[in-house]
mmCIF file of C-alpha atoms in Angstrom:
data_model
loop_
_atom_site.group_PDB
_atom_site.id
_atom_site.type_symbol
_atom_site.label_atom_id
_atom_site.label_comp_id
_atom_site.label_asym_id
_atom_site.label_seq_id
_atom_site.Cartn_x
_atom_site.Cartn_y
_atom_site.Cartn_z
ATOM 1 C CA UNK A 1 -42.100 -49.654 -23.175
ATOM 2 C CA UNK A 2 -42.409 -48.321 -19.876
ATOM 3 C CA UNK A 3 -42.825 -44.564 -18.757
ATOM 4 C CA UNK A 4 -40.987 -43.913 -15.436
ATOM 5 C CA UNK A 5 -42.790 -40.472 -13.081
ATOM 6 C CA UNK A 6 -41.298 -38.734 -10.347
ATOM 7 C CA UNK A 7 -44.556 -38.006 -7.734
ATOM 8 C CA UNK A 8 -43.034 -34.266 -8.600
ATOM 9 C CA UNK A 9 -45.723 -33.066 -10.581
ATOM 10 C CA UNK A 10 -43.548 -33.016 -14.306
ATOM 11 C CA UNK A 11 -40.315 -34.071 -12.466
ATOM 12 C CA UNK A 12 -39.120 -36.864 -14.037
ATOM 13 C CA UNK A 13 -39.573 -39.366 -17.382
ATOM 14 C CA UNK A 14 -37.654 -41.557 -19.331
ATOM 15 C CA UNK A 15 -38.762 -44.324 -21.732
ATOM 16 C CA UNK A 16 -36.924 -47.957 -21.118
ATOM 17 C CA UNK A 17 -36.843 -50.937 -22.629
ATOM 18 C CA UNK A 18 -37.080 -53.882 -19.798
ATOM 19 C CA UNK A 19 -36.153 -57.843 -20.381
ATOM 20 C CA UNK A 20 -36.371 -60.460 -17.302
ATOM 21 C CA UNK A 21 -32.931 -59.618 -16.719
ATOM 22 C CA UNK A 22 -32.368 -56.106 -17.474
ATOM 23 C CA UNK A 23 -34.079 -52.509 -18.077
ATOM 24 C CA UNK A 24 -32.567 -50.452 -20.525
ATOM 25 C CA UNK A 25 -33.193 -46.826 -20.372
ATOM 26 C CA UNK A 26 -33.965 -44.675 -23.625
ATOM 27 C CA UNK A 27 -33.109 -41.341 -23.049
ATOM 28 C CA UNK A 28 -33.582 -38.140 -25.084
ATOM 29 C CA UNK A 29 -30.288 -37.400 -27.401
ATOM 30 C CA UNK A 30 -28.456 -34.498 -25.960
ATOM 31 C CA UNK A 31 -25.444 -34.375 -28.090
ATOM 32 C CA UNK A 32 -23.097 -33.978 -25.050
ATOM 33 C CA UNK A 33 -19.896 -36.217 -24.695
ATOM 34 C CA UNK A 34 -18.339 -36.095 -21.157
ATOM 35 C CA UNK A 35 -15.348 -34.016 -21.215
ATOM 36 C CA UNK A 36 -12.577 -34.803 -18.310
ATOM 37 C CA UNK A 37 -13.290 -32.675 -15.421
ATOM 38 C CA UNK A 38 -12.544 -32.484 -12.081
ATOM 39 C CA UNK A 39 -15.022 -34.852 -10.117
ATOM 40 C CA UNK A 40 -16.417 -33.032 -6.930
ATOM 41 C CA UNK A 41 -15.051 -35.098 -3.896
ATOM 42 C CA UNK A 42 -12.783 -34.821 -0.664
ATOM 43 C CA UNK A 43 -9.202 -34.690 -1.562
ATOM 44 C CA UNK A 44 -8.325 -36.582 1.598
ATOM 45 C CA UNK A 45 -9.442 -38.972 4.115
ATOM 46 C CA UNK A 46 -11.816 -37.610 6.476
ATOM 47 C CA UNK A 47 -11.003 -39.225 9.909
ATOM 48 C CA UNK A 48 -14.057 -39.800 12.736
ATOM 49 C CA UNK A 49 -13.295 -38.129 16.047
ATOM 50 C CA UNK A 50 -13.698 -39.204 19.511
ATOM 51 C CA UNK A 51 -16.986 -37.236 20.327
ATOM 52 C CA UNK A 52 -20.365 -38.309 19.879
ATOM 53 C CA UNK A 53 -23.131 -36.265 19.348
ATOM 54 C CA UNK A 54 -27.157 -36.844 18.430
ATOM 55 C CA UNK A 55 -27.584 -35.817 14.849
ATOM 56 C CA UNK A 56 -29.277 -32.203 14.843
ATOM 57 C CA UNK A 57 -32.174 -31.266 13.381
ATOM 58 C CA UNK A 58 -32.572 -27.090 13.123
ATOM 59 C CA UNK A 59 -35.638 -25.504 11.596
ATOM 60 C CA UNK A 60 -35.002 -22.536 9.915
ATOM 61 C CA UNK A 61 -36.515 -19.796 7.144
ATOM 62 C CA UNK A 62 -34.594 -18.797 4.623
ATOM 63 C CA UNK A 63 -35.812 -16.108 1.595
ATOM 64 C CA UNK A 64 -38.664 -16.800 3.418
ATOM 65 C CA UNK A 65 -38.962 -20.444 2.444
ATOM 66 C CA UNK A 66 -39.198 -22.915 6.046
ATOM 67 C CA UNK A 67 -36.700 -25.519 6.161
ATOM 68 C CA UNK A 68 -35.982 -28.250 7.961
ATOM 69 C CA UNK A 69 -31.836 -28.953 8.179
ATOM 70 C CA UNK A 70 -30.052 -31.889 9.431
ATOM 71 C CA UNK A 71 -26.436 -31.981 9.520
ATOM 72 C CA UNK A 72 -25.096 -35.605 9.453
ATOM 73 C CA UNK A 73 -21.446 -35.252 10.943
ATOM 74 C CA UNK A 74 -19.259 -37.729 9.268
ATOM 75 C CA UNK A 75 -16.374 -37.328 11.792
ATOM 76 C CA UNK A 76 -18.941 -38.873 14.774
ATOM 77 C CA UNK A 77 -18.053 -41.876 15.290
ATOM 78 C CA UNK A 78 -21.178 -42.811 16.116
ATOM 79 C CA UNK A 79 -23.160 -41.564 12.701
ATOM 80 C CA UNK A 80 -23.757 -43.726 9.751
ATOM 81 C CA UNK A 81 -25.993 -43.603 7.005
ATOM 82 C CA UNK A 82 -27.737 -45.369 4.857
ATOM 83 C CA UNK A 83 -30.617 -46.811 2.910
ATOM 84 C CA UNK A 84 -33.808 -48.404 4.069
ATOM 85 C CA UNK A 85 -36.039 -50.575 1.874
ATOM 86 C CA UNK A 86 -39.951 -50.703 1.586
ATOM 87 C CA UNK A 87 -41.065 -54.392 3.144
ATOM 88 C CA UNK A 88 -37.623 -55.804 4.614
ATOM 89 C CA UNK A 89 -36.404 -56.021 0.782
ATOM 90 C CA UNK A 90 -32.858 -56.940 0.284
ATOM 91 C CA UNK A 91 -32.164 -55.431 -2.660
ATOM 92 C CA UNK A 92 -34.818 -52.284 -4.474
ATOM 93 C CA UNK A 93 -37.576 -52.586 -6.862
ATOM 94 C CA UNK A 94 -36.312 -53.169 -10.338
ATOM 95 C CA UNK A 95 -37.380 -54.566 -13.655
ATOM 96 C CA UNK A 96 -36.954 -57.961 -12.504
ATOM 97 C CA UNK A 97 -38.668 -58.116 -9.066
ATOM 98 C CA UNK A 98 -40.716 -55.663 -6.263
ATOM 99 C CA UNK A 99 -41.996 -55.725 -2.938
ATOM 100 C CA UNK A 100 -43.856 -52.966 -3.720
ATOM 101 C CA UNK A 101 -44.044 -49.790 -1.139
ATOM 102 C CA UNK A 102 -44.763 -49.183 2.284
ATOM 103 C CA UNK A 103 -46.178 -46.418 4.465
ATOM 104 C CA UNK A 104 -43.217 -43.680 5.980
ATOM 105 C CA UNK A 105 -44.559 -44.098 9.342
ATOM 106 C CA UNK A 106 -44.029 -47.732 9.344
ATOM 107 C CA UNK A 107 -40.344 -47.521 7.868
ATOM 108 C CA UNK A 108 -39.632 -44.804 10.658
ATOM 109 C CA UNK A 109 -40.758 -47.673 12.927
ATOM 110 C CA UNK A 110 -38.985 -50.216 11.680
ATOM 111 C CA UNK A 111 -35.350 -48.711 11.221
ATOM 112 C CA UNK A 112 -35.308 -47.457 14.000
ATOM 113 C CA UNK A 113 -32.961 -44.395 13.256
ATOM 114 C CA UNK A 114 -32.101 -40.751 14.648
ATOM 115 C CA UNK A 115 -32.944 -39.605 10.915
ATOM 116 C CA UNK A 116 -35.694 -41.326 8.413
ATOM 117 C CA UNK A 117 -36.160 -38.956 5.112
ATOM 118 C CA UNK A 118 -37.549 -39.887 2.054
ATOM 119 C CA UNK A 119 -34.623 -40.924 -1.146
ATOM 120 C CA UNK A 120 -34.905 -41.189 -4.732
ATOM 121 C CA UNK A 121 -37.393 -41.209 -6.977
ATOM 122 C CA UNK A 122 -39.632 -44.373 -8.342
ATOM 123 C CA UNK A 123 -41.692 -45.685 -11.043
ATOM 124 C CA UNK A 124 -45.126 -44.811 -10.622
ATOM 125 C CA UNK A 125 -46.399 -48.117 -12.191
ATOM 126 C CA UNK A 126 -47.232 -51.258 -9.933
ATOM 127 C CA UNK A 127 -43.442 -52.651 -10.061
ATOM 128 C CA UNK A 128 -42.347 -49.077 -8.782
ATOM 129 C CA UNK A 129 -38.998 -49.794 -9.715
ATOM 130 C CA UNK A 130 -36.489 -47.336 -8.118
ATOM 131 C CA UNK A 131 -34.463 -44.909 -10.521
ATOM 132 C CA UNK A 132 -30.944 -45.478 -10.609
ATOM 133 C CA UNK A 133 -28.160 -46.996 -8.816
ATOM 134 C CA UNK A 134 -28.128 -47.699 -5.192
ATOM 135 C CA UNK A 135 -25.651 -48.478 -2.718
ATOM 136 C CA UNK A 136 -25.525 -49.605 0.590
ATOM 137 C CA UNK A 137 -23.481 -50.803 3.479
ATOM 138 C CA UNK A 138 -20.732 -51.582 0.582
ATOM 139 C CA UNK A 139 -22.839 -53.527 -1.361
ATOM 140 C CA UNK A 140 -25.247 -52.824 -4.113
ATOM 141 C CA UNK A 141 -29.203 -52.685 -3.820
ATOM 142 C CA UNK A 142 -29.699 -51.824 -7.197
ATOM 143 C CA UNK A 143 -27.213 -51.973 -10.700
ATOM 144 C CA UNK A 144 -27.426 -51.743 -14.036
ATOM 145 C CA UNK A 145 -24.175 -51.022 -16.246
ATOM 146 C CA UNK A 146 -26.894 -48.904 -18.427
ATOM 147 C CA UNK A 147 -27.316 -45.991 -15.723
ATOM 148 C CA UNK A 148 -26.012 -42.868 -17.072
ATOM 149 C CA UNK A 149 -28.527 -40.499 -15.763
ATOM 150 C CA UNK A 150 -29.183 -38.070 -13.089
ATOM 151 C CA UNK A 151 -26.429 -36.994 -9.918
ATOM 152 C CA UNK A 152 -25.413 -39.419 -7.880
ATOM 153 C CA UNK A 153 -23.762 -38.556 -4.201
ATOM 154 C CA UNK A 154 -21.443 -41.229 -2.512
ATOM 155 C CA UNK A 155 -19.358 -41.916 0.137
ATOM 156 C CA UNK A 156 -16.004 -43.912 -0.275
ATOM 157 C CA UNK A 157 -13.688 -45.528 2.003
ATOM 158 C CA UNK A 158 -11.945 -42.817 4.526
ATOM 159 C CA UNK A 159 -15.429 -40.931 4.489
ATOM 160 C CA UNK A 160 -15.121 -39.259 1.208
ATOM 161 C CA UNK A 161 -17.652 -37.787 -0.382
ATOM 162 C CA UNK A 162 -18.236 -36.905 -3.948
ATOM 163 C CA UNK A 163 -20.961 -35.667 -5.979
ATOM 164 C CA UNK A 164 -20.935 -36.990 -9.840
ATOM 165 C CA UNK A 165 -23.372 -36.099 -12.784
ATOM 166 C CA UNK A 166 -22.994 -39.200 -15.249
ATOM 167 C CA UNK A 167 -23.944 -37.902 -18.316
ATOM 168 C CA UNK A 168 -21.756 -34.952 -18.305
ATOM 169 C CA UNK A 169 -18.839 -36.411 -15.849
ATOM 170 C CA UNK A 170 -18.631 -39.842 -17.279
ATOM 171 C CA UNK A 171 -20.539 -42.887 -14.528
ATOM 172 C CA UNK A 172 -19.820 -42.760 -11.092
ATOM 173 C CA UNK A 173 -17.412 -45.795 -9.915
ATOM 174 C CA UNK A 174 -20.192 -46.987 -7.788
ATOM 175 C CA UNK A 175 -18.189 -50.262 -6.732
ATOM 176 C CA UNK A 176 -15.817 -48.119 -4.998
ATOM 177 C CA UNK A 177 -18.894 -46.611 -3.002
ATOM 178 C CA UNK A 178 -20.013 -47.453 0.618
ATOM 179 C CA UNK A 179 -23.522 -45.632 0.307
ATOM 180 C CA UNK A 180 -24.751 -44.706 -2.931
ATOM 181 C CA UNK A 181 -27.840 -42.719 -3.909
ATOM 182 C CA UNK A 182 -28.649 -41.235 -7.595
ATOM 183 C CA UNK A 183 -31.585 -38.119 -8.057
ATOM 184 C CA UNK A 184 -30.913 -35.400 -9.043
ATOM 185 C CA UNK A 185 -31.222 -32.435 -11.228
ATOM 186 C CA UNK A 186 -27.658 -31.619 -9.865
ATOM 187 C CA UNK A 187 -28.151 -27.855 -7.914
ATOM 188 C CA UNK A 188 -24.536 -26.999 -7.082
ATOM 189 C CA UNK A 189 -21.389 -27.968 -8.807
ATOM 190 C CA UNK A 190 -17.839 -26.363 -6.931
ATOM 191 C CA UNK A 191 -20.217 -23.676 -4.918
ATOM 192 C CA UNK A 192 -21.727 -22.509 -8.079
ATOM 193 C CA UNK A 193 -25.581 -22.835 -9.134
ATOM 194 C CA UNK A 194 -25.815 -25.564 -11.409
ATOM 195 C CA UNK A 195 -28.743 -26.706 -12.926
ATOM 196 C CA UNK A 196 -29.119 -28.871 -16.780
ATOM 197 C CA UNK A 197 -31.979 -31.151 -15.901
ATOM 198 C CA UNK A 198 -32.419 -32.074 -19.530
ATOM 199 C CA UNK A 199 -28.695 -33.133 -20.133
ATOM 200 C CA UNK A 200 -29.238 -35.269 -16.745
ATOM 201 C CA UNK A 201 -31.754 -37.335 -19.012
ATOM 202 C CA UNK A 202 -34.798 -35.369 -16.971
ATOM 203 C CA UNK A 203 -36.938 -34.531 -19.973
ATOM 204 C CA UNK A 204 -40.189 -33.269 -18.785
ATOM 205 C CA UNK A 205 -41.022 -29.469 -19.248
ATOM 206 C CA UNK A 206 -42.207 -28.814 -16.475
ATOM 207 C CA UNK A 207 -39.397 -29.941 -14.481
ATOM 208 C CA UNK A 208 -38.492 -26.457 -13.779
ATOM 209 C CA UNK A 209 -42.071 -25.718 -11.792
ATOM 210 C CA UNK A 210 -42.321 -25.155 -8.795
ATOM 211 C CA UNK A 211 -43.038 -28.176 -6.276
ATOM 212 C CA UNK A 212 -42.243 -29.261 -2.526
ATOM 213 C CA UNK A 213 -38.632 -30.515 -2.573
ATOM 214 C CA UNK A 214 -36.007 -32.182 -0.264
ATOM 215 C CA UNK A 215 -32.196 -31.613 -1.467
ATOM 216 C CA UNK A 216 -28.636 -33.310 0.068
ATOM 217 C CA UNK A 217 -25.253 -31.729 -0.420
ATOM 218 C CA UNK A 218 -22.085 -30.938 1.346
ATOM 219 C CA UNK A 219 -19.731 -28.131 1.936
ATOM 220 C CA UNK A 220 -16.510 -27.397 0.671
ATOM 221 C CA UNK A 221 -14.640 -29.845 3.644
ATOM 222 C CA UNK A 222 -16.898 -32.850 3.001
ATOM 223 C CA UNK A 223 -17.033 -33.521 6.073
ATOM 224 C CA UNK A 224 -20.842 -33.359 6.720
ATOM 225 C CA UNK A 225 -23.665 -33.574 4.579
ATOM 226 C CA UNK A 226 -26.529 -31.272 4.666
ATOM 227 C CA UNK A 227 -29.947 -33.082 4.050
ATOM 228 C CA UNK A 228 -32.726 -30.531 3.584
ATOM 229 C CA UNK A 229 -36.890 -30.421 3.457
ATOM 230 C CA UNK A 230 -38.384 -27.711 2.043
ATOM 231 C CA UNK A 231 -41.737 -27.026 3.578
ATOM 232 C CA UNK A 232 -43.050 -24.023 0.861
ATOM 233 C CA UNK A 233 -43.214 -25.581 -2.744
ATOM 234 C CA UNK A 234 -40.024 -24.024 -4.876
ATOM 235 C CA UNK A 235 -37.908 -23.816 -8.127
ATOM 236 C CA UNK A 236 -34.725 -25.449 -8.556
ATOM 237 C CA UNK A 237 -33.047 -22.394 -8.864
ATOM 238 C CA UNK A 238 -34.349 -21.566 -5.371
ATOM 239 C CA UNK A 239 -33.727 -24.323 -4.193
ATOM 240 C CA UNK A 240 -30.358 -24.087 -4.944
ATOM 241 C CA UNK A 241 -30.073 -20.795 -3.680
ATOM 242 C CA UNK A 242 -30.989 -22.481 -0.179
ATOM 243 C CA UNK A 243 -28.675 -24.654 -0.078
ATOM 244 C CA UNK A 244 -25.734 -22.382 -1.484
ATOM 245 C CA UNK A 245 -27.050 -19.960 1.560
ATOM 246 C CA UNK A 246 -26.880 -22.925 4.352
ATOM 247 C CA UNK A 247 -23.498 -24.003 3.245
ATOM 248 C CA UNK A 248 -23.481 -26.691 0.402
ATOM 249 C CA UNK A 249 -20.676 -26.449 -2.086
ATOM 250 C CA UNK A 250 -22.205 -29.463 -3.979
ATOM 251 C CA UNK A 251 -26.056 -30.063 -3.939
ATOM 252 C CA UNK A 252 -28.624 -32.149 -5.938
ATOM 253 C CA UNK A 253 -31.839 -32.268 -5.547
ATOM 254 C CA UNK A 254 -33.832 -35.826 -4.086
ATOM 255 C CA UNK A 255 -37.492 -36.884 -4.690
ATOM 256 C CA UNK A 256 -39.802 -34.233 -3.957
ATOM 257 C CA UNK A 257 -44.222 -33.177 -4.019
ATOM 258 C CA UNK A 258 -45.859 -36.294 -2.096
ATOM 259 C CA UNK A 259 -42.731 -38.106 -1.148
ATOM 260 C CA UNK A 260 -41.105 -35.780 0.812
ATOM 261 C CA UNK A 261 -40.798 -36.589 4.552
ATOM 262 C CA UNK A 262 -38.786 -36.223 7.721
ATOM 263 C CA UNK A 263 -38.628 -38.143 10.871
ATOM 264 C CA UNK A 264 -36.397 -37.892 14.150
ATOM 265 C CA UNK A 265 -36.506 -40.421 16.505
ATOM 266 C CA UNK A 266 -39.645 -41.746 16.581
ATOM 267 C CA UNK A 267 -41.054 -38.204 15.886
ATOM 268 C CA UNK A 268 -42.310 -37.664 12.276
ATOM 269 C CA UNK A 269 -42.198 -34.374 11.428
ATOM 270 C CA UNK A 270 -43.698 -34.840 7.926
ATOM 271 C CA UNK A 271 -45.290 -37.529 6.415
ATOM 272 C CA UNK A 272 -44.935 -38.662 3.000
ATOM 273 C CA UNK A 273 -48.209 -38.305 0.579
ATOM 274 C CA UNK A 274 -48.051 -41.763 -0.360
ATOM 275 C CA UNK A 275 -46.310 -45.143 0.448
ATOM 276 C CA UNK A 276 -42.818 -44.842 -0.490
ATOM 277 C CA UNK A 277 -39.933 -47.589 -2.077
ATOM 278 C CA UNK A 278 -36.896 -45.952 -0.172
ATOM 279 C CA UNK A 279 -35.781 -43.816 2.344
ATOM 280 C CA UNK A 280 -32.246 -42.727 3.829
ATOM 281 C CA UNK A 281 -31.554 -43.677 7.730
ATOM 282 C CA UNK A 282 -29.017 -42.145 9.998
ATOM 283 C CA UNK A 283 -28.009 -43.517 13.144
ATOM 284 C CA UNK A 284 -26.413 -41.798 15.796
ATOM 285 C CA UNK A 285 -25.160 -42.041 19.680
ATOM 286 C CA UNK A 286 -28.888 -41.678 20.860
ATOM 287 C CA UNK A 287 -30.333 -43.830 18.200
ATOM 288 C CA UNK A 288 -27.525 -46.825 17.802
ATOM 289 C CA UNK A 289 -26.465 -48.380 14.206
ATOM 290 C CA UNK A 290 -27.122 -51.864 13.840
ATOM 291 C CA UNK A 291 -23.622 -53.820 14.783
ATOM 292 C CA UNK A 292 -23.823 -55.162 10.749
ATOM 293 C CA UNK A 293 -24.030 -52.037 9.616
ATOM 294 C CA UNK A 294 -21.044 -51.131 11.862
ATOM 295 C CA UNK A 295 -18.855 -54.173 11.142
ATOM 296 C CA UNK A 296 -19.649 -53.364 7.060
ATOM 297 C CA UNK A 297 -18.394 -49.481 7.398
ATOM 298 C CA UNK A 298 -14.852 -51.472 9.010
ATOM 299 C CA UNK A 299 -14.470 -53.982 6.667
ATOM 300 C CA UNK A 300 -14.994 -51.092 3.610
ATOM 301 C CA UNK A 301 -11.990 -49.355 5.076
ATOM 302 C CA UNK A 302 -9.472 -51.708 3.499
ATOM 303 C CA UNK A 303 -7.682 -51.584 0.250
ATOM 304 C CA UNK A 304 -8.891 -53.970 -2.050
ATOM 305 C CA UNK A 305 -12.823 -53.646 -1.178
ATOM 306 C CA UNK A 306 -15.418 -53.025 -3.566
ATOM 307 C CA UNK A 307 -19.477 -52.552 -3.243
ATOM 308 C CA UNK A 308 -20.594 -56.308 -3.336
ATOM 309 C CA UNK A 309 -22.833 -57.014 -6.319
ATOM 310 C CA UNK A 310 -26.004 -59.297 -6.852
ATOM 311 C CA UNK A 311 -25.459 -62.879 -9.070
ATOM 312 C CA UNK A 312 -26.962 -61.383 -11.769
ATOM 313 C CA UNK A 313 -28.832 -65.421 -11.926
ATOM 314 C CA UNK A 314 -29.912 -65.158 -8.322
ATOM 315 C CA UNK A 315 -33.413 -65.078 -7.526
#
């Protein structure tokens, strides 16, 4: 039995149940069934403009809590995002292999992006297996058909977003996702605060403390995404209040305390506590997307593509 931590001081723990193949997770009854609703996302295709613009990155204070805000535009046609692995890895840390972690300042080298923050949470054990599903450049990093936990944001063909809370909205359709990324305790749901950690599957007590946090969410339009560092330590109902206040129509909240960290350029601006597993990249006009990563966002755009899986007998 293995006891997953967020580095957020009472954050984040489950109990799973791991085979060479698979890691089922145990999670606290909450005597919830998922009722339809109406899954936060853009109604319609968001179409990429002609004009190119370095992703901004505005420091702020806000009910006197310093922020750091960076507005990914996903009409530039020059701005893509995704996910960046600890040691080159092709695919994240899981029950059945690891390459371990690696130090932020080397991943900001390495990627080479306008944008390098810190992503979900891990296991704080030596296979630091990453939490959840994960998604990138249409094909998956990480899956398990057990995941019902947590929010997870994504971003479909035609650039739209949507923001899904498994346990409560039914399990995201993450084949149908270009870039994937589960955390979570959801903040905002349809502009409203909205915060059930424990129904999420986040069962520590102290998850409603107060800690240093980093948060992503999008306005009503979904056309941009608002990822936020938090530079005073905070609730989640603040927190939420923040990003309500800059914007976001639908927030969640991303690994927080030691693993929070921002980079532009080459520039840290804050540097993560410890080695991290994960962290999201965005690429701009000023800091070019690799031509593979461009070429996968193209292909994704037609009909009958889906988020490529792993052979679940592969190495």
């Amino acid at each position: 039995m293995i006891r997953w931590l967020s580095s957020v001081s009472g954050s984040f723990s489950v109990t799973a149940t791991c085979t060479l193949l698979s890691c089922a997770i145990l999670l606290p009854r909450v005597g919830i069934t998922p009722q339809p609703v109406r899954i936060a996302q853009a109604a319609d295709p968001i179409e990429r403009s002609r004009v190119a613009r370095p992703v901004p990155v505005v420091e702020r204070k806000i009910a006197g809590v310093p922020i750091r805000l960076v507005t990914i535009d996903l009409t530039d046609p020059q701005t893509f995002i995704n996910i960046g692995l600890a040691n080159e890895a092709i695919r994240a840390n899981s029950a059945r292999s690891t390459r371990g972690d690696e130090a932020f300042e080397s991943l900001v080298k390495r990627h080479r992006a306008a944008i390098t923050a810190s992503g979900t949470f891990f296991s704080m054990d030596e296979q630091k297996r990453v939490m959840g599903n994960m998604v990138a450049a249409g094909r998956f990093l990480k899956y398990s058909p057990w995941e019902n936990y947590g929010t997870t944001l994504g971003l479909k063909r035609g650039n739209q977003l949507e923001m899904v809370t498994a346990r409560t909205e039914g399990k995201p359709k993450w084949e149908r996702h270009w870039f994937s990324l589960t955390a979570g305790p959801r903040l905002l749901k349809q502009g409203r605060i909205s915060i059930r950690p424990r129904q999420e599957g986040f069962s520590d007590p102290s998850v409603m403390g107060v800690a240093t946090r980093s948060a992503i969410g999008f306005p009503k339009s979904a056309n941009r995404l608002y990822l936020v560092t938090f530079h005073k330590p905070i609730t989640l109902q603040k927190e939420a209040e923040i990003m309500r206040a800059i914007g976001a129509h639908e927030a969640m909240n991303l690994d927080g305390g030691t693993s929070v960290a921002l980079a532009a350029g080459n520039r840290v601006l804050q540097s993560a506590g410890r080695d991290l597993t994960n962290v999201i990249t965005v690429y701009d006009t000023k800091f070019p997307a690799p031509e593979a990563l461009k070429r996968s966002w193209q292909t994704f755009q037609q009909d009958d593509q889906v988020a490529l899986r792993f052979n679940p007998a592969s190495p």
